[in-house]
Coordinates of N, CA and C in Angstrom, one line a residue:
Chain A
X1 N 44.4 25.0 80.3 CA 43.2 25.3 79.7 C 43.4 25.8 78.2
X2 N 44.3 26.6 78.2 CA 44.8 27.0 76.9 C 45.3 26.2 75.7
X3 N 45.7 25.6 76.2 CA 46.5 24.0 75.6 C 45.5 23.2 74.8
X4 N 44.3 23.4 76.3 CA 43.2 22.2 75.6 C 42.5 23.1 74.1
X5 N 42.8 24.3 74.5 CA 41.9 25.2 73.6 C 42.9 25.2 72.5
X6 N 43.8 25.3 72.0 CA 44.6 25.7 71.2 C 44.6 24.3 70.3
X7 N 44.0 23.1 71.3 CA 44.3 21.8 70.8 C 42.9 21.2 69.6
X8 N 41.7 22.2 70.3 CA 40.3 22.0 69.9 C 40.3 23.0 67.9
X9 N 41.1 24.0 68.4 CA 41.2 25.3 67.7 C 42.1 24.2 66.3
X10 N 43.0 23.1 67.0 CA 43.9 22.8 65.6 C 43.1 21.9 64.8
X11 N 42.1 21.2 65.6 CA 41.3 20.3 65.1 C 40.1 20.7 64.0
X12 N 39.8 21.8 64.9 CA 38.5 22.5 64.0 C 39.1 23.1 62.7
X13 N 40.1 23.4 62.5 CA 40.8 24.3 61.3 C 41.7 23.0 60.5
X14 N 42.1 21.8 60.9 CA 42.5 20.6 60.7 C 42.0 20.5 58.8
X15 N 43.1 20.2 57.9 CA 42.4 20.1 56.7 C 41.5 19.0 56.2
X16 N 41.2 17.8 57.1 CA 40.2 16.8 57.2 C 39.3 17.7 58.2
X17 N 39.0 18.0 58.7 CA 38.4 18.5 60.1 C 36.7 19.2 59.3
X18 N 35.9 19.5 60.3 CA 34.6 19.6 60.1 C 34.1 21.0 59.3
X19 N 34.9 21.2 58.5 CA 34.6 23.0 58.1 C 34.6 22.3 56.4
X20 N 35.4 20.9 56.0 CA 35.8 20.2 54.8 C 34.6 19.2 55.0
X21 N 34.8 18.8 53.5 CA 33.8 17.7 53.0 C 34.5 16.6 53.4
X22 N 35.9 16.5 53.9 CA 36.6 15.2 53.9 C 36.3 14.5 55.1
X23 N 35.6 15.5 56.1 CA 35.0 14.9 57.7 C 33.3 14.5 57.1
X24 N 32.6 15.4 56.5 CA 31.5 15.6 56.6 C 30.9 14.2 56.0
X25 N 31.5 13.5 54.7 CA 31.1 12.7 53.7 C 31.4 11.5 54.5
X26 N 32.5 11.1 54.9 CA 32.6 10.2 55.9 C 31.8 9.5 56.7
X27 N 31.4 11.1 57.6 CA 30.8 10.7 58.8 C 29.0 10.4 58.5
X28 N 29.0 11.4 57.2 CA 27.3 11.0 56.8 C 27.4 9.2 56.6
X29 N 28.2 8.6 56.3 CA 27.9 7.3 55.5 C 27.2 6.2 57.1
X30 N 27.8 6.6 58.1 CA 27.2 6.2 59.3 C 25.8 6.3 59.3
X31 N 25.0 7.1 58.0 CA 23.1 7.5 58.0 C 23.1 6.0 57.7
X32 N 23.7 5.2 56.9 CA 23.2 4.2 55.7 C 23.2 3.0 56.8
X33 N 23.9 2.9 57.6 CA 24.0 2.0 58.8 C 22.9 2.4 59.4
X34 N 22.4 3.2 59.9 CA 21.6 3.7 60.9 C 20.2 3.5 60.9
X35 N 20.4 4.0 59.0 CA 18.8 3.8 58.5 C 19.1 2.5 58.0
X36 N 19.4 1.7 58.1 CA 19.3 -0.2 58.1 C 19.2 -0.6 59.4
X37 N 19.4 0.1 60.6 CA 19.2 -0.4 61.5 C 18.0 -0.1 62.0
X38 N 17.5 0.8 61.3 CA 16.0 1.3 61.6 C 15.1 0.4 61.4
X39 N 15.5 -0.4 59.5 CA 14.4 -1.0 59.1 C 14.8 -2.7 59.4
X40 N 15.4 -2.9 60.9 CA 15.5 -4.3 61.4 C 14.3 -4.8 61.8
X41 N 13.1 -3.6 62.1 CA 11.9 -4.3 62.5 C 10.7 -4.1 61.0
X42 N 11.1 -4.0 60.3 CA 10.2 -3.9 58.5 C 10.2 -5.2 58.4
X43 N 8.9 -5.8 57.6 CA 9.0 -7.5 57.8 C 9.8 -7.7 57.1
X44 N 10.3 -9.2 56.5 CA 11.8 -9.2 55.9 C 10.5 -9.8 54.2
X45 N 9.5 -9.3 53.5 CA 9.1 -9.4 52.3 C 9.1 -8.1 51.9
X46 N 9.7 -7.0 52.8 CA 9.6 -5.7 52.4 C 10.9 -5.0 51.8
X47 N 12.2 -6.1 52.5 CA 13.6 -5.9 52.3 C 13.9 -6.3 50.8
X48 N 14.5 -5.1 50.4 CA 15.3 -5.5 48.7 C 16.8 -6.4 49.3
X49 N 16.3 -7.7 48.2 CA 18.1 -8.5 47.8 C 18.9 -7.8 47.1
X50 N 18.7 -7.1 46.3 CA 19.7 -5.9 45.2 C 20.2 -5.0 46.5
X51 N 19.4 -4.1 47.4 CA 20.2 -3.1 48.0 C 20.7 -4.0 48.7
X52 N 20.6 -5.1 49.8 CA 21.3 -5.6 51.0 C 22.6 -5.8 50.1
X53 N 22.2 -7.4 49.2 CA 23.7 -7.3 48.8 C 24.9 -5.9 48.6
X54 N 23.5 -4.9 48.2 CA 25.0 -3.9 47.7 C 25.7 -3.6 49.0
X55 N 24.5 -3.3 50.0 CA 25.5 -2.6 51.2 C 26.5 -3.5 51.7
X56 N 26.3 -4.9 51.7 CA 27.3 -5.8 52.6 C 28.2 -6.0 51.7
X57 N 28.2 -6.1 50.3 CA 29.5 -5.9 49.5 C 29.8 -4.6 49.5
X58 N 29.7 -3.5 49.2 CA 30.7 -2.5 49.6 C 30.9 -2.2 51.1
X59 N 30.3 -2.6 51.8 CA 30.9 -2.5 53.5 C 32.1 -3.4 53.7
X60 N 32.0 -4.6 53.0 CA 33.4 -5.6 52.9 C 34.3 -5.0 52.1
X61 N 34.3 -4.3 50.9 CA 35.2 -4.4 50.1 C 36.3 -2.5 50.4
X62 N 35.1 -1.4 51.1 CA 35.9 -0.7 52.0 C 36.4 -1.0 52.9
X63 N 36.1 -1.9 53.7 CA 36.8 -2.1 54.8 C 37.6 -2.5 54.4
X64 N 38.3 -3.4 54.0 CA 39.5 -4.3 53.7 C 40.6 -2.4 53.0
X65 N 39.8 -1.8 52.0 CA 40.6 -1.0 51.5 C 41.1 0.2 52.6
X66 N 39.8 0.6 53.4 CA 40.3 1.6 54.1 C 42.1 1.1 54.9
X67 N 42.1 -0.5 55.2 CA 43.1 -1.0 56.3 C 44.7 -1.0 54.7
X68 N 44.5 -0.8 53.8 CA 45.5 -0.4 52.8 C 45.8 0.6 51.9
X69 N 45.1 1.7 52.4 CA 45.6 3.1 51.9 C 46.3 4.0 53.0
X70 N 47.2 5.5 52.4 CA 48.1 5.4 53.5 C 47.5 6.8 53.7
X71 N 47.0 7.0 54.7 CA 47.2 6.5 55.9 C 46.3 5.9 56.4
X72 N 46.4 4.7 57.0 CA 45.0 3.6 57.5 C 43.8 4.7 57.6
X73 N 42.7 4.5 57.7 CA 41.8 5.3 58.0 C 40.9 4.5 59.0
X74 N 41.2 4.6 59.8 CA 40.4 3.4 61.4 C 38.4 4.2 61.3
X75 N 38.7 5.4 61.0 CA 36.9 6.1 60.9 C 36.1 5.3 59.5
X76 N 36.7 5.5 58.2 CA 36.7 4.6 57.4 C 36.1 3.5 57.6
X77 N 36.8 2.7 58.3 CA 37.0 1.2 58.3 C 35.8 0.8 59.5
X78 N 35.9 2.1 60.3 CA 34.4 1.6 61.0 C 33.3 1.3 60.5
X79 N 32.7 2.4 59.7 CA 31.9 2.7 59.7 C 31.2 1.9 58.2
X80 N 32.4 1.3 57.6 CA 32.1 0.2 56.4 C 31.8 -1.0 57.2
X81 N 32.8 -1.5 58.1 CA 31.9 -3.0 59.3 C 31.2 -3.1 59.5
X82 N 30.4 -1.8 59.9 CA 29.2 -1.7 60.8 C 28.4 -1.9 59.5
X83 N 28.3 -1.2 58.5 CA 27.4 -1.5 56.9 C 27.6 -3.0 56.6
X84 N 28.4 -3.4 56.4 CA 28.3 -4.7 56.3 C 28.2 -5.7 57.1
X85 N 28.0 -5.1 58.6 CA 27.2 -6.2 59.2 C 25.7 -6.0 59.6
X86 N 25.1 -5.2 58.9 CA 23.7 -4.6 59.3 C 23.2 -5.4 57.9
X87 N 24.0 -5.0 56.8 CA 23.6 -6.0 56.1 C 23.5 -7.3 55.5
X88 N 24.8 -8.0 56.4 CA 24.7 -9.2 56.6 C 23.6 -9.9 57.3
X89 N 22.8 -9.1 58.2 CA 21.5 -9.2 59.2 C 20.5 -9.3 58.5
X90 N 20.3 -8.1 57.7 CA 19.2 -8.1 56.9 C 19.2 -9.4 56.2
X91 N 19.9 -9.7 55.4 CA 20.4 -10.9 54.5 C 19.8 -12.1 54.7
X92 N 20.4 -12.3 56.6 CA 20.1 -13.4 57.0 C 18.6 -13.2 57.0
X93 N 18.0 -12.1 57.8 CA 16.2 -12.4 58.4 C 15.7 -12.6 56.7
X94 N 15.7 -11.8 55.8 CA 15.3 -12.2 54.7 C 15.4 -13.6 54.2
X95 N 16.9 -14.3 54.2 CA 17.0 -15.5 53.7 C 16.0 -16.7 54.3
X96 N 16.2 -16.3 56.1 CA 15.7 -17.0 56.9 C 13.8 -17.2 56.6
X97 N 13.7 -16.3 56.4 CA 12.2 -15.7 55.6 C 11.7 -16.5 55.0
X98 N 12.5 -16.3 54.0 CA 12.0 -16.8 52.0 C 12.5 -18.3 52.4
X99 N 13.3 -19.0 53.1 CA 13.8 -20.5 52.8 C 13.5 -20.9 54.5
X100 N 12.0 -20.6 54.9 CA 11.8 -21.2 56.2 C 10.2 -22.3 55.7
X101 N 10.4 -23.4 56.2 CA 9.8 -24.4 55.6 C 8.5 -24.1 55.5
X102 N 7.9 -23.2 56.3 CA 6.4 -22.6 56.2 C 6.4 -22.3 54.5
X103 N 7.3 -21.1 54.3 CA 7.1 -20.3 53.0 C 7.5 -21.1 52.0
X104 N 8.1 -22.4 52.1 CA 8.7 -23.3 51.1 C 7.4 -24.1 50.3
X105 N 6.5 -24.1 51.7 CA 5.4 -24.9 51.8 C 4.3 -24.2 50.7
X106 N 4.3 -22.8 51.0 CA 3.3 -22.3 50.7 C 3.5 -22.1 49.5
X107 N 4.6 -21.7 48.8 CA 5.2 -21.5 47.2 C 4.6 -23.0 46.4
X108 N 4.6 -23.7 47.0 CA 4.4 -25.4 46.3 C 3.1 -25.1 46.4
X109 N 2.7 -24.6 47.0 CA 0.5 -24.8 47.2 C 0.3 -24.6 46.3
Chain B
X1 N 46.1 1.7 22.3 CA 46.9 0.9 23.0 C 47.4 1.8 24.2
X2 N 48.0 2.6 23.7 CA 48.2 3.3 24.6 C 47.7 4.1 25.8
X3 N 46.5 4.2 25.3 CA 45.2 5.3 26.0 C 44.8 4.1 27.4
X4 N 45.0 2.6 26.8 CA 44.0 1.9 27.6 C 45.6 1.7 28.5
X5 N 46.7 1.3 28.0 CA 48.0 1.6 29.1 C 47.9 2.2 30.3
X6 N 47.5 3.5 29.9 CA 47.8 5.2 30.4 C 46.3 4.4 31.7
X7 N 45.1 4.2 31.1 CA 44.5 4.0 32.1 C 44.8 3.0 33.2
X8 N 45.4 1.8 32.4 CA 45.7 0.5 33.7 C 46.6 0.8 34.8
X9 N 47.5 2.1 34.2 CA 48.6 2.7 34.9 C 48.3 3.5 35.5
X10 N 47.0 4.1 35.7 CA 47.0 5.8 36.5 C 46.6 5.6 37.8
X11 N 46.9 6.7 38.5 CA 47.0 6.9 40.0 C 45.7 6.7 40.3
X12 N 44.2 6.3 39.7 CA 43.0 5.6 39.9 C 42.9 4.6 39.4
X13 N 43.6 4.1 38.6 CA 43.6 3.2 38.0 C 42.9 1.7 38.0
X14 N 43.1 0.4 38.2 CA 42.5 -0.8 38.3 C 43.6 -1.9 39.3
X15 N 44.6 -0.8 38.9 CA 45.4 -1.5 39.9 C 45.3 -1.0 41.3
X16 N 44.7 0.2 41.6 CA 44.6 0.8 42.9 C 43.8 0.3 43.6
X17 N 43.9 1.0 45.1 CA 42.3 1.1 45.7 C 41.0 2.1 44.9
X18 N 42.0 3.0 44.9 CA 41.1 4.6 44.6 C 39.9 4.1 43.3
X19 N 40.4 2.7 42.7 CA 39.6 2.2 41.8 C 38.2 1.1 42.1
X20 N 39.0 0.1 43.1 CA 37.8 -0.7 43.2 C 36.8 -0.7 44.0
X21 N 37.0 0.6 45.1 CA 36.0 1.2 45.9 C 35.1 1.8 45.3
X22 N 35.2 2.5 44.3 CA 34.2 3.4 44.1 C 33.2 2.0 43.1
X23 N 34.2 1.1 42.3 CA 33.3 0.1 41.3 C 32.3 -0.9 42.6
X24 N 32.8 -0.9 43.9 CA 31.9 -1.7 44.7 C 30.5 -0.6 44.8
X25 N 30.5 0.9 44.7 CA 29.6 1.4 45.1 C 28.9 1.4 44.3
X26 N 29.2 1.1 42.9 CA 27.9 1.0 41.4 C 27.0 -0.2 42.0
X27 N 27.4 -0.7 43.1 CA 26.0 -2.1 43.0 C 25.1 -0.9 43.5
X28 N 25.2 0.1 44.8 CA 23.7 1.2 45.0 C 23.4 1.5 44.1
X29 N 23.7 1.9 42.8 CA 23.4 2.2 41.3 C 22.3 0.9 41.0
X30 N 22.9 -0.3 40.5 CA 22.5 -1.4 40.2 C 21.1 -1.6 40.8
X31 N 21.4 -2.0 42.5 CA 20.5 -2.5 42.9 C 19.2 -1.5 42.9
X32 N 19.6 -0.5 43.0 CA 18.4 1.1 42.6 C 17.5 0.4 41.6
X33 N 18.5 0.3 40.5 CA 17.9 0.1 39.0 C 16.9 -0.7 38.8
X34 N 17.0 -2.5 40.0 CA 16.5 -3.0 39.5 C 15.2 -2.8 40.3
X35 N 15.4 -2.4 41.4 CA 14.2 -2.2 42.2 C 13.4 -0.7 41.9
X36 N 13.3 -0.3 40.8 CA 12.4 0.8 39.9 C 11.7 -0.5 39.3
X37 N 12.2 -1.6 39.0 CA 11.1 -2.4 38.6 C 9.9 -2.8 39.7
X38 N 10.3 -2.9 40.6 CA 9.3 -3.2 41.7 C 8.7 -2.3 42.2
X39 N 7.6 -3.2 43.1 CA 6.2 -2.1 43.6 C 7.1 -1.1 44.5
X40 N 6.4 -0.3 44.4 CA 7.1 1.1 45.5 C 6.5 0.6 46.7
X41 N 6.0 -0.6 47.0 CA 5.4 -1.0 48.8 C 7.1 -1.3 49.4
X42 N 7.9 -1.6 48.4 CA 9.1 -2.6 49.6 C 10.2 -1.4 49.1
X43 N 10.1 0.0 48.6 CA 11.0 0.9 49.0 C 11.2 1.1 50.6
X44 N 12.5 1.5 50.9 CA 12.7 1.4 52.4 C 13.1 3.3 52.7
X45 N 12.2 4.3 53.1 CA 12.2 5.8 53.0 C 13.4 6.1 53.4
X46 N 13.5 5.4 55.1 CA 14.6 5.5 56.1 C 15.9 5.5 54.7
X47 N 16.2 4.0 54.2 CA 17.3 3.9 53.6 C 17.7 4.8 52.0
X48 N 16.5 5.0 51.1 CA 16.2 5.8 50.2 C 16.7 7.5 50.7
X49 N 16.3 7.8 51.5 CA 16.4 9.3 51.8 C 18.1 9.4 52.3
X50 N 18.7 8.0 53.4 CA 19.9 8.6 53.5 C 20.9 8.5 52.4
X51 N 20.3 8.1 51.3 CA 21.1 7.7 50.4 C 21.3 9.0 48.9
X52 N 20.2 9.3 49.6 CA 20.1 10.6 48.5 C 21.0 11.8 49.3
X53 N 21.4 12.2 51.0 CA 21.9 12.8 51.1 C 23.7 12.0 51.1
X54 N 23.7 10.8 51.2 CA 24.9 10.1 51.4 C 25.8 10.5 49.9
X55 N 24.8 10.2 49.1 CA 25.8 10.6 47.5 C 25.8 12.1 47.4
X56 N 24.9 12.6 47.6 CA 25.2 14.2 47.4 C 26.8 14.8 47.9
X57 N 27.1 14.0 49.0 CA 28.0 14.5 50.2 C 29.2 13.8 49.4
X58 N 29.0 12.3 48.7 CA 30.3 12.0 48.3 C 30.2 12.6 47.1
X59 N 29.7 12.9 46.0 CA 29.8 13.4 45.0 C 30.8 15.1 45.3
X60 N 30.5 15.4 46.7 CA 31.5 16.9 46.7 C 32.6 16.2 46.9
X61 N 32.4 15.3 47.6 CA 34.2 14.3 48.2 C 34.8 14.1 47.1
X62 N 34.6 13.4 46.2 CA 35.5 12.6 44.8 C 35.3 13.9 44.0
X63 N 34.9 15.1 43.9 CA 35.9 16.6 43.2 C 36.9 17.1 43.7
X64 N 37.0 17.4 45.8 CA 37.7 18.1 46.2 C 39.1 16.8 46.8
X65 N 38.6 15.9 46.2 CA 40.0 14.2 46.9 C 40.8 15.0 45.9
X66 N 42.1 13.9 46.6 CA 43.8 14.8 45.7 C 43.8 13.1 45.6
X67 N 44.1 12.3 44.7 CA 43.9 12.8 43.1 C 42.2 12.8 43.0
X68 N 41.7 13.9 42.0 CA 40.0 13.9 41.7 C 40.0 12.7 41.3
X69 N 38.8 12.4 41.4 CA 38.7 10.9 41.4 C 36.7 11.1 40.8
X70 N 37.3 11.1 39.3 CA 35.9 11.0 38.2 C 35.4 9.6 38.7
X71 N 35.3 8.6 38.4 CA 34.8 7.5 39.1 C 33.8 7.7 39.7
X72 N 34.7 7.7 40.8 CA 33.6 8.0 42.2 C 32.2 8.8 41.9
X73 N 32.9 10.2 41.5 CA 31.8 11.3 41.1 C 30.7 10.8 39.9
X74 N 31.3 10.1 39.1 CA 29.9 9.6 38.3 C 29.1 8.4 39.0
X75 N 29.6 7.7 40.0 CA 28.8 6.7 40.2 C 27.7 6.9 41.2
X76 N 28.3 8.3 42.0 CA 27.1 9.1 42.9 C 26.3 9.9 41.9
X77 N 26.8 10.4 41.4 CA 25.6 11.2 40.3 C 24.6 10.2 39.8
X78 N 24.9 8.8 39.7 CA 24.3 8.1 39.1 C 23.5 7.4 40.2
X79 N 24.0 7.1 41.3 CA 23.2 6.7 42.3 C 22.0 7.8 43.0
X80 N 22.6 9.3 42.8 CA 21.9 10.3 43.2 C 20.6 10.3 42.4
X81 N 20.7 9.9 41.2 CA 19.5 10.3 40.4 C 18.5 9.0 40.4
X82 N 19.0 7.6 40.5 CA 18.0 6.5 41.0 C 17.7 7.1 42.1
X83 N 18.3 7.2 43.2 CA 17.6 7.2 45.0 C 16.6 8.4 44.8
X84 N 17.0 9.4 44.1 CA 15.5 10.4 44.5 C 14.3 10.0 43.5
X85 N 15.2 9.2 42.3 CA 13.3 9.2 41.6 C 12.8 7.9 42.5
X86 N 13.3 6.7 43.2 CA 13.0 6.0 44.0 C 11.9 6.5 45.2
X87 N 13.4 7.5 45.8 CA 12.4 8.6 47.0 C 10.7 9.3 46.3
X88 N 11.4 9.5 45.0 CA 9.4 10.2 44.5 C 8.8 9.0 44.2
X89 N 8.8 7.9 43.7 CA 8.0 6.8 44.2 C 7.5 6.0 45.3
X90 N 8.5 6.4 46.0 CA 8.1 5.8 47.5 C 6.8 7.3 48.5
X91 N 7.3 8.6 48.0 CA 6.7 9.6 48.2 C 5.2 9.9 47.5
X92 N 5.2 9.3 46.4 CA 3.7 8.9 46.0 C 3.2 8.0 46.2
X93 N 3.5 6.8 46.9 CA 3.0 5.6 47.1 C 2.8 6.2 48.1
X94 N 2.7 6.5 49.6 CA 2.5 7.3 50.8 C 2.1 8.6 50.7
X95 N 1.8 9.1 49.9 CA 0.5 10.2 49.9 C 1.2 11.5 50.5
X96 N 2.4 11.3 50.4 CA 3.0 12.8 50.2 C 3.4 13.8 49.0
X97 N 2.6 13.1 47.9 CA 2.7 14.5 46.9 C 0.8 14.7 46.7
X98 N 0.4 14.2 47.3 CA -0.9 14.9 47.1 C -1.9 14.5 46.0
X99 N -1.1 13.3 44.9 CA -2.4 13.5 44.1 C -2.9 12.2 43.8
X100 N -2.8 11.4 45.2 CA -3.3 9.9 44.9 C -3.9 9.6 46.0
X101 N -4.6 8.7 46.2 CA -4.7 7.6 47.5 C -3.3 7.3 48.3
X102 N -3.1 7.3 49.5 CA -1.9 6.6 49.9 C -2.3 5.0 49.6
X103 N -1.1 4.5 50.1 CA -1.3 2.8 49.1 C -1.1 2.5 50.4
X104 N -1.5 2.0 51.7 CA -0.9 2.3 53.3 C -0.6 0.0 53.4
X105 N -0.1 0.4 54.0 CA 0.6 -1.3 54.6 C 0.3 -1.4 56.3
X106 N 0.2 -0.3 56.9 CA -0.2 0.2 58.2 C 1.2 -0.1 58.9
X107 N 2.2 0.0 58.6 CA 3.5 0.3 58.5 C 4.4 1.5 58.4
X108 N 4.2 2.0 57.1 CA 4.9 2.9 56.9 C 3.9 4.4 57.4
X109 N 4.6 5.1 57.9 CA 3.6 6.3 58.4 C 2.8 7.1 56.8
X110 N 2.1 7.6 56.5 CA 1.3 7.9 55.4 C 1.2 9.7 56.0
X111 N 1.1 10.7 54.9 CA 0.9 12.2 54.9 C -0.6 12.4 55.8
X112 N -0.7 13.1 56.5 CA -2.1 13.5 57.4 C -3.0 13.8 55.7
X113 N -4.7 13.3 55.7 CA -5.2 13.6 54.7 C -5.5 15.3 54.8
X114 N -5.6 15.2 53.4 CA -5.7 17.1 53.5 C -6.8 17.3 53.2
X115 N -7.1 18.5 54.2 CA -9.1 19.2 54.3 C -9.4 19.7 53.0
X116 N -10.5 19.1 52.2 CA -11.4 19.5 51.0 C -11.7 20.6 51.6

């Protein structure tokens, strides 16, 4: 029991660990995923092209970096995939949107 | 000549990571920018609001990182200051500062009206 405790105790005082900005900044970046996954049911004429692309380009372009700095950062690297694939979603419902033959139709009226 | 050396060479540099991460995060800057051109109907609160506390949190990150890493910290400063005047546009279009009509889409939730 002591073990487990001594083990929780090295974690909590850990100089990445949750008392530092180096846990805290991280783990907030998981809101930006979260609140994209919120707005999966917003219609897709409400979704910005400027923000989506940003998030799915920088979700691609940390992820690849978190898997080449030392030390790998596997939390990192989560939590950039997951952004870039919420925004890859967005991307699609909007694309699918704007270039579906109804709304092709209706731009030519 | 040398100054611009000193930079292609430094431990943030253009050759690093510590460089091209923070330049992927100026598109939130960007795409902020261009959508102050647009109606405040297709701001998104959910994503606006996490984004104002998202840079706040890296902007402490990129002073206390080893190496400090200026980059970073200007591009959240810069993203911090689009996302909230964003957030007060999206907050007056929804009838949370009080001195308009809400603009409603019957979507986004709107401030309870306040008793005359």
């Amino acid at each position: 029991m002591s073990m487990a405790t001594s083990r929780l105790v090295a974690l909590w005082n850990h100089p990445a660990g949750p008392k530092t900005i180096h846990f805290w900044a991280p783990t907030f970046k998981w809101g930006i995923s979260i609140a994209n996954i919120a707005d999966f049911s917003k219609p897709p004429e409400k979704l910005s092209y400027p923000q989506q692309i940003a998030v799915t380009a920088t979700g691609l372009i940390w992820s690849r970096y978190s898997t080449v700095i030392t030390p790998k950062n596997w939390n990192l690297f989560s939590v950039n995939v997951a952004m870039a694939c919420t925004g890859i979603y967005q991307l699609s419902r909007k694309v699918m949107h704007d270039y579906s033959s109804e709304n092709i139709l209706e731009k030519q009226a | 000549m040398s100054a611009w050396r000193k930079f292609l060479n430094s431990p943030v540099g253009p050759k690093t990571t510590h460089f091209w991460g923070p330049v992927a995060n100026w598109g939130f800057v960007v795409a902020g920018l261009v959508d102050t051109q647009r109606p405040p109907e297709i701001i998104s609160g959910n994503m606006t609001s996490a984004m104002c506390v998202y840079s706040a949190l890296f902007m402490r990150f990129a002073w206390m990182v080893q190496p400090r890493n200026y980059l970073l910290l200007s591009c959240h400063a810069a993203n911090e200051s689009v996302q909230l005047y964003q957030l007060s546009r999206w907050a007056a279009a929804n009838g949370y500062l009080g001195d308009k009509e809400p603009v409603t889409d019957g979507q986004t939730p709107t401030a309870p009206p306040v008793k005359a």
